[in-house]
Amino acid sequence: MLKKFYPTEYVDSVYEIDFENLYERGFRGILFDIDNTLVPHDAPAQERSIRLFERLHGMGFSTCLISNNKEPRVTPFAGALQTPYVFKAGKPGRKGYREGMEKMGTSLSRTLFVGDQLFTDVWGANRTGLYSILVKPMDPKEEIQIVLKRYPEKVVLYFYERKKHGRSV
């Protein structure tokens, strides 16, 4: 039952992902969440995220932001990263992920998703059939509805880690 929430990979930070390896494995498109994935919640695009997207584009990746935020939050952020975007994506629904792939011109097998929340980001990516990478949230200061989801996320991650390390549940 919990497996539908398990990410394909779980890493500390988006800035530690081995994108070169993912490119070698055939991935060509990356969908990204914004808040607490690329920058702390509500922060503007930062030099580090701009450099990351420049590097990814230079490698040959297509990128797209998919966010449940409204357009005023997403548009300037995407502009700074020079990437297309989907706002009010409706994660964990599949539509936003599919729209992002359409904007990048990539297929399911060549696209991956990176985000910080299990019950919206990862579950939606998994439901869509994408390779999903969960990152640890960048900033503990979050809206109350997200804070409340972090408690059941800890339970899911406990079982995920046990399975990953071959321990029976």
PDB file of C-alpha atoms in Angstrom:
ATOM      1  CA  MET A   1       0.000   0.000   0.000  1.00  0.00           C
ATOM      2  CA  LEU A   2       2.758   2.476   0.863  1.00  0.00           C
ATOM      3  CA  LYS A   3       4.836   1.558  -2.205  1.00  0.00           C
ATOM      4  CA  LYS A   4       2.875   3.939  -4.407  1.00  0.00           C
ATOM      5  CA  PHE A   5       4.497   6.769  -2.432  1.00  0.00           C
ATOM      6  CA  TYR A   6       8.056   5.419  -2.653  1.00  0.00           C
ATOM      7  CA  PRO A   7      10.397   7.490  -4.808  1.00  0.00           C
ATOM      8  CA  THR A   8      12.671   5.789  -7.310  1.00  0.00           C
ATOM      9  CA  GLU A   9      15.553   7.622  -5.579  1.00  0.00           C
ATOM     10  CA  TYR A  10      15.852   9.626  -2.372  1.00  0.00           C
ATOM     11  CA  VAL A  11      18.698  12.148  -2.048  1.00  0.00           C
ATOM     12  CA  ASP A  12      19.595  14.981   0.283  1.00  0.00           C
ATOM     13  CA  SER A  13      19.471  17.798  -2.264  1.00  0.00           C
ATOM     14  CA  VAL A  14      18.668  18.542  -5.889  1.00  0.00           C
ATOM     15  CA  TYR A  15      22.191  19.946  -6.069  1.00  0.00           C
ATOM     16  CA  GLU A  16      23.672  16.517  -5.287  1.00  0.00           C
ATOM     17  CA  ILE A  17      21.875  14.559  -8.028  1.00  0.00           C
ATOM     18  CA  ASP A  18      24.177  12.910 -10.581  1.00  0.00           C
ATOM     19  CA  PHE A  19      22.505  14.390 -13.652  1.00  0.00           C
ATOM     20  CA  GLU A  20      25.362  13.229 -15.892  1.00  0.00           C
ATOM     21  CA  ASN A  21      24.583   9.624 -14.982  1.00  0.00           C
ATOM     22  CA  LEU A  22      20.868  10.163 -15.612  1.00  0.00           C
ATOM     23  CA  TYR A  23      21.668  11.632 -19.036  1.00  0.00           C
ATOM     24  CA  GLU A  24      23.873   8.628 -19.848  1.00  0.00           C
ATOM     25  CA  ARG A  25      20.944   6.386 -18.883  1.00  0.00           C
ATOM     26  CA  GLY A  26      18.780   8.029 -21.550  1.00  0.00           C
ATOM     27  CA  PHE A  27      16.794  10.651 -19.655  1.00  0.00           C
ATOM     28  CA  ARG A  28      16.300  13.859 -21.627  1.00  0.00           C
ATOM     29  CA  GLY A  29      13.625  15.768 -19.717  1.00  0.00           C
ATOM     30  CA  ILE A  30      13.406  16.846 -16.087  1.00  0.00           C
ATOM     31  CA  LEU A  31      10.288  18.138 -14.360  1.00  0.00           C
ATOM     32  CA  PHE A  32      10.998  20.099 -11.192  1.00  0.00           C
ATOM     33  CA  ASP A  33       8.953  21.258  -8.246  1.00  0.00           C
ATOM     34  CA  ILE A  34      10.035  24.726  -7.026  1.00  0.00           C
ATOM     35  CA  ASP A  35       9.495  25.422  -3.329  1.00  0.00           C
ATOM     36  CA  ASN A  36      11.767  23.521  -0.952  1.00  0.00           C
ATOM     37  CA  THR A  37      13.174  21.616  -3.934  1.00  0.00           C
ATOM     38  CA  LEU A  38      15.146  24.281  -5.822  1.00  0.00           C
ATOM     39  CA  VAL A  39      14.912  27.136  -3.291  1.00  0.00           C
ATOM     40  CA  PRO A  40      13.447  27.652   0.188  1.00  0.00           C
ATOM     41  CA  HIS A  41       9.690  28.232   0.263  1.00  0.00           C
ATOM     42  CA  ASP A  42       8.677  31.452  -1.569  1.00  0.00           C
ATOM     43  CA  ALA A  43      12.294  32.469  -2.339  1.00  0.00           C
ATOM     44  CA  PRO A  44      13.138  33.869  -5.776  1.00  0.00           C
ATOM     45  CA  ALA A  45      15.423  31.980  -8.136  1.00  0.00           C
ATOM     46  CA  GLN A  46      18.940  31.987  -6.710  1.00  0.00           C
ATOM     47  CA  GLU A  47      22.326  31.914  -8.414  1.00  0.00           C
ATOM     48  CA  ARG A  48      22.702  28.228  -7.546  1.00  0.00           C
ATOM     49  CA  SER A  49      19.422  27.249  -9.222  1.00  0.00           C
ATOM     50  CA  ILE A  50      20.161  29.432 -12.274  1.00  0.00           C
ATOM     51  CA  ARG A  51      23.593  27.778 -12.677  1.00  0.00           C
ATOM     52  CA  LEU A  52      22.030  24.317 -12.297  1.00  0.00           C
ATOM     53  CA  PHE A  53      19.557  24.957 -15.113  1.00  0.00           C
ATOM     54  CA  GLU A  54      22.280  26.425 -17.335  1.00  0.00           C
ATOM     55  CA  ARG A  55      24.335  23.266 -16.733  1.00  0.00           C
ATOM     56  CA  LEU A  56      21.369  20.982 -17.453  1.00  0.00           C
ATOM     57  CA  HIS A  57      20.488  22.822 -20.663  1.00  0.00           C
ATOM     58  CA  GLY A  58      24.155  22.700 -21.701  1.00  0.00           C
ATOM     59  CA  MET A  59      24.145  18.927 -21.210  1.00  0.00           C
ATOM     60  CA  GLY A  60      21.141  18.586 -23.512  1.00  0.00           C
ATOM     61  CA  PHE A  61      18.343  18.239 -20.970  1.00  0.00           C
ATOM     62  CA  SER A  62      14.979  19.874 -21.462  1.00  0.00           C
ATOM     63  CA  THR A  63      13.489  21.204 -18.226  1.00  0.00           C
ATOM     64  CA  CYS A  64      10.091  22.323 -17.022  1.00  0.00           C
ATOM     65  CA  LEU A  65       8.767  23.515 -13.672  1.00  0.00           C
ATOM     66  CA  ILE A  66       5.497  22.041 -12.457  1.00  0.00           C
ATOM     67  CA  SER A  67       4.025  23.714  -9.436  1.00  0.00           C
ATOM     68  CA  ASN A  68       0.732  23.856  -7.610  1.00  0.00           C
ATOM     69  CA  ASN A  69       1.456  27.544  -7.032  1.00  0.00           C
ATOM     70  CA  LYS A  70      -0.292  30.322  -8.919  1.00  0.00           C
ATOM     71  CA  GLU A  71       1.128  32.056 -11.968  1.00  0.00           C
ATOM     72  CA  PRO A  72       2.551  35.132 -10.139  1.00  0.00           C
ATOM     73  CA  ARG A  73       4.875  32.814  -8.161  1.00  0.00           C
ATOM     74  CA  VAL A  74       5.881  30.519 -11.027  1.00  0.00           C
ATOM     75  CA  THR A  75       6.282  32.875 -14.021  1.00  0.00           C
ATOM     76  CA  PRO A  76       9.171  35.036 -12.735  1.00  0.00           C
ATOM     77  CA  PHE A  77      10.923  31.981 -11.297  1.00  0.00           C
ATOM     78  CA  ALA A  78      10.714  30.165 -14.638  1.00  0.00           C
ATOM     79  CA  GLY A  79      11.882  33.305 -16.433  1.00  0.00           C
ATOM     80  CA  ALA A  80      15.033  33.479 -14.316  1.00  0.00           C
ATOM     81  CA  LEU A  81      15.750  29.808 -15.116  1.00  0.00           C
ATOM     82  CA  GLN A  82      14.767  30.185 -18.789  1.00  0.00           C
ATOM     83  CA  THR A  83      12.490  27.182 -18.661  1.00  0.00           C
ATOM     84  CA  PRO A  84       8.849  26.458 -19.480  1.00  0.00           C
ATOM     85  CA  TYR A  85       6.419  25.882 -16.651  1.00  0.00           C
ATOM     86  CA  VAL A  86       3.035  24.622 -15.562  1.00  0.00           C
ATOM     87  CA  PHE A  87       1.337  26.558 -12.750  1.00  0.00           C
ATOM     88  CA  LYS A  88      -1.645  25.270 -10.755  1.00  0.00           C
ATOM     89  CA  ALA A  89      -0.510  21.827 -11.916  1.00  0.00           C
ATOM     90  CA  GLY A  90      -2.919  19.943  -9.663  1.00  0.00           C
ATOM     91  CA  LYS A  91      -0.327  17.520  -8.295  1.00  0.00           C
ATOM     92  CA  PRO A  92      -0.739  14.637  -7.534  1.00  0.00           C
ATOM     93  CA  GLY A  93      -2.997  14.528 -10.598  1.00  0.00           C
ATOM     94  CA  ARG A  94      -1.359  13.384 -13.838  1.00  0.00           C
ATOM     95  CA  LYS A  95      -2.361  16.326 -16.016  1.00  0.00           C
ATOM     96  CA  GLY A  96       0.392  18.737 -14.921  1.00  0.00           C
ATOM     97  CA  TYR A  97       3.112  16.134 -15.403  1.00  0.00           C
ATOM     98  CA  ARG A  98       1.811  15.308 -18.885  1.00  0.00           C
ATOM     99  CA  GLU A  99       1.567  18.990 -19.787  1.00  0.00           C
ATOM    100  CA  GLY A 100       5.170  19.480 -18.658  1.00  0.00           C
ATOM    101  CA  MET A 101       6.354  16.572 -20.818  1.00  0.00           C
ATOM    102  CA  GLU A 102       4.426  17.998 -23.755  1.00  0.00           C
ATOM    103  CA  LYS A 103       6.146  21.369 -23.305  1.00  0.00           C
ATOM    104  CA  MET A 104       9.548  19.613 -23.245  1.00  0.00           C
ATOM    105  CA  GLY A 105       8.700  17.214 -26.071  1.00  0.00           C
ATOM    106  CA  THR A 106       9.746  14.183 -24.018  1.00  0.00           C
ATOM    107  CA  SER A 107       8.231  10.767 -23.359  1.00  0.00           C
ATOM    108  CA  LEU A 108       7.558   8.962 -20.073  1.00  0.00           C
ATOM    109  CA  SER A 109      10.599   6.714 -20.427  1.00  0.00           C
ATOM    110  CA  ARG A 110      12.939   9.674 -21.014  1.00  0.00           C
ATOM    111  CA  THR A 111      11.560  12.015 -18.337  1.00  0.00           C
ATOM    112  CA  LEU A 112      12.145  12.200 -14.593  1.00  0.00           C
ATOM    113  CA  PHE A 113      10.678  14.276 -11.807  1.00  0.00           C
ATOM    114  CA  VAL A 114      12.362  15.947  -8.803  1.00  0.00           C
ATOM    115  CA  GLY A 115      10.401  17.210  -5.780  1.00  0.00           C
ATOM    116  CA  ASP A 116      10.335  17.390  -1.982  1.00  0.00           C
ATOM    117  CA  GLN A 117       6.891  16.025  -1.048  1.00  0.00           C
ATOM    118  CA  LEU A 118       5.755  12.409  -1.113  1.00  0.00           C
ATOM    119  CA  PHE A 119       1.995  12.883  -1.214  1.00  0.00           C
ATOM    120  CA  THR A 120       1.902  15.431  -4.025  1.00  0.00           C
ATOM    121  CA  ASP A 121       5.177  15.378  -5.978  1.00  0.00           C
ATOM    122  CA  VAL A 122       6.312  11.751  -5.810  1.00  0.00           C
ATOM    123  CA  TRP A 123       2.876  10.164  -5.757  1.00  0.00           C
ATOM    124  CA  GLY A 124       1.844  12.187  -8.800  1.00  0.00           C
ATOM    125  CA  ALA A 125       5.045  11.310 -10.662  1.00  0.00           C
ATOM    126  CA  ASN A 126       4.592   7.634  -9.791  1.00  0.00           C
ATOM    127  CA  ARG A 127       0.928   7.687 -10.863  1.00  0.00           C
ATOM    128  CA  THR A 128       2.031   9.183 -14.171  1.00  0.00           C
ATOM    129  CA  GLY A 129       4.695   6.493 -14.634  1.00  0.00           C
ATOM    130  CA  LEU A 130       7.743   8.736 -14.190  1.00  0.00           C
ATOM    131  CA  TYR A 131      11.095   8.057 -12.563  1.00  0.00           C
ATOM    132  CA  SER A 132      10.797  10.034  -9.306  1.00  0.00           C
ATOM    133  CA  ILE A 133      13.503  11.593  -7.181  1.00  0.00           C
ATOM    134  CA  LEU A 134      12.603  12.819  -3.705  1.00  0.00           C
ATOM    135  CA  VAL A 135      14.839  15.464  -2.135  1.00  0.00           C
ATOM    136  CA  LYS A 136      14.856  16.542   1.484  1.00  0.00           C
ATOM    137  CA  PRO A 137      13.070  19.885   2.031  1.00  0.00           C
ATOM    138  CA  MET A 138      15.458  22.835   2.006  1.00  0.00           C
ATOM    139  CA  ASP A 139      13.747  24.846   4.734  1.00  0.00           C
ATOM    140  CA  PRO A 140      11.748  23.656   7.757  1.00  0.00           C
ATOM    141  CA  LYS A 141       9.557  26.784   7.634  1.00  0.00           C
ATOM    142  CA  GLU A 142       6.531  25.682   5.634  1.00  0.00           C
ATOM    143  CA  GLU A 143       2.815  26.347   5.409  1.00  0.00           C
ATOM    144  CA  ILE A 144       0.791  24.457   8.020  1.00  0.00           C
ATOM    145  CA  GLN A 145      -0.845  22.104   5.485  1.00  0.00           C
ATOM    146  CA  ILE A 146       2.630  20.965   4.372  1.00  0.00           C
ATOM    147  CA  VAL A 147       3.932  20.662   7.947  1.00  0.00           C
ATOM    148  CA  LEU A 148       1.010  18.377   8.782  1.00  0.00           C
ATOM    149  CA  LYS A 149       1.821  16.127   5.791  1.00  0.00           C
ATOM    150  CA  ARG A 150       5.432  15.749   6.925  1.00  0.00           C
ATOM    151  CA  TYR A 151       4.404  13.505   9.859  1.00  0.00           C
ATOM    152  CA  PRO A 152       2.830  10.739   7.749  1.00  0.00           C
ATOM    153  CA  GLU A 153       5.680  11.207   5.236  1.00  0.00           C
ATOM    154  CA  LYS A 154       8.105  10.176   7.996  1.00  0.00           C
ATOM    155  CA  VAL A 155       6.195   6.905   8.413  1.00  0.00           C
ATOM    156  CA  VAL A 156       6.321   6.165   4.678  1.00  0.00           C
ATOM    157  CA  LEU A 157      10.038   7.022   4.533  1.00  0.00           C
ATOM    158  CA  TYR A 158      10.724   4.718   7.487  1.00  0.00           C
ATOM    159  CA  PHE A 159       9.284   1.757   5.547  1.00  0.00           C
ATOM    160  CA  TYR A 160      10.936   2.911   2.311  1.00  0.00           C
ATOM    161  CA  GLU A 161      14.354   2.949   3.991  1.00  0.00           C
ATOM    162  CA  ARG A 162      13.787  -0.490   5.534  1.00  0.00           C
ATOM    163  CA  LYS A 163      12.839  -1.934   2.154  1.00  0.00           C
ATOM    164  CA  LYS A 164      15.760  -0.206   0.436  1.00  0.00           C
ATOM    165  CA  HIS A 165      18.214  -1.703   2.911  1.00  0.00           C
ATOM    166  CA  GLY A 166      16.650  -5.160   2.670  1.00  0.00           C
ATOM    167  CA  ARG A 167      15.138  -5.287   6.117  1.00  0.00           C
ATOM    168  CA  SER A 168      11.767  -6.946   6.431  1.00  0.00           C
ATOM    169  CA  VAL A 169       8.910  -4.876   7.699  1.00  0.00           C
TER     170      VAL A 169
END
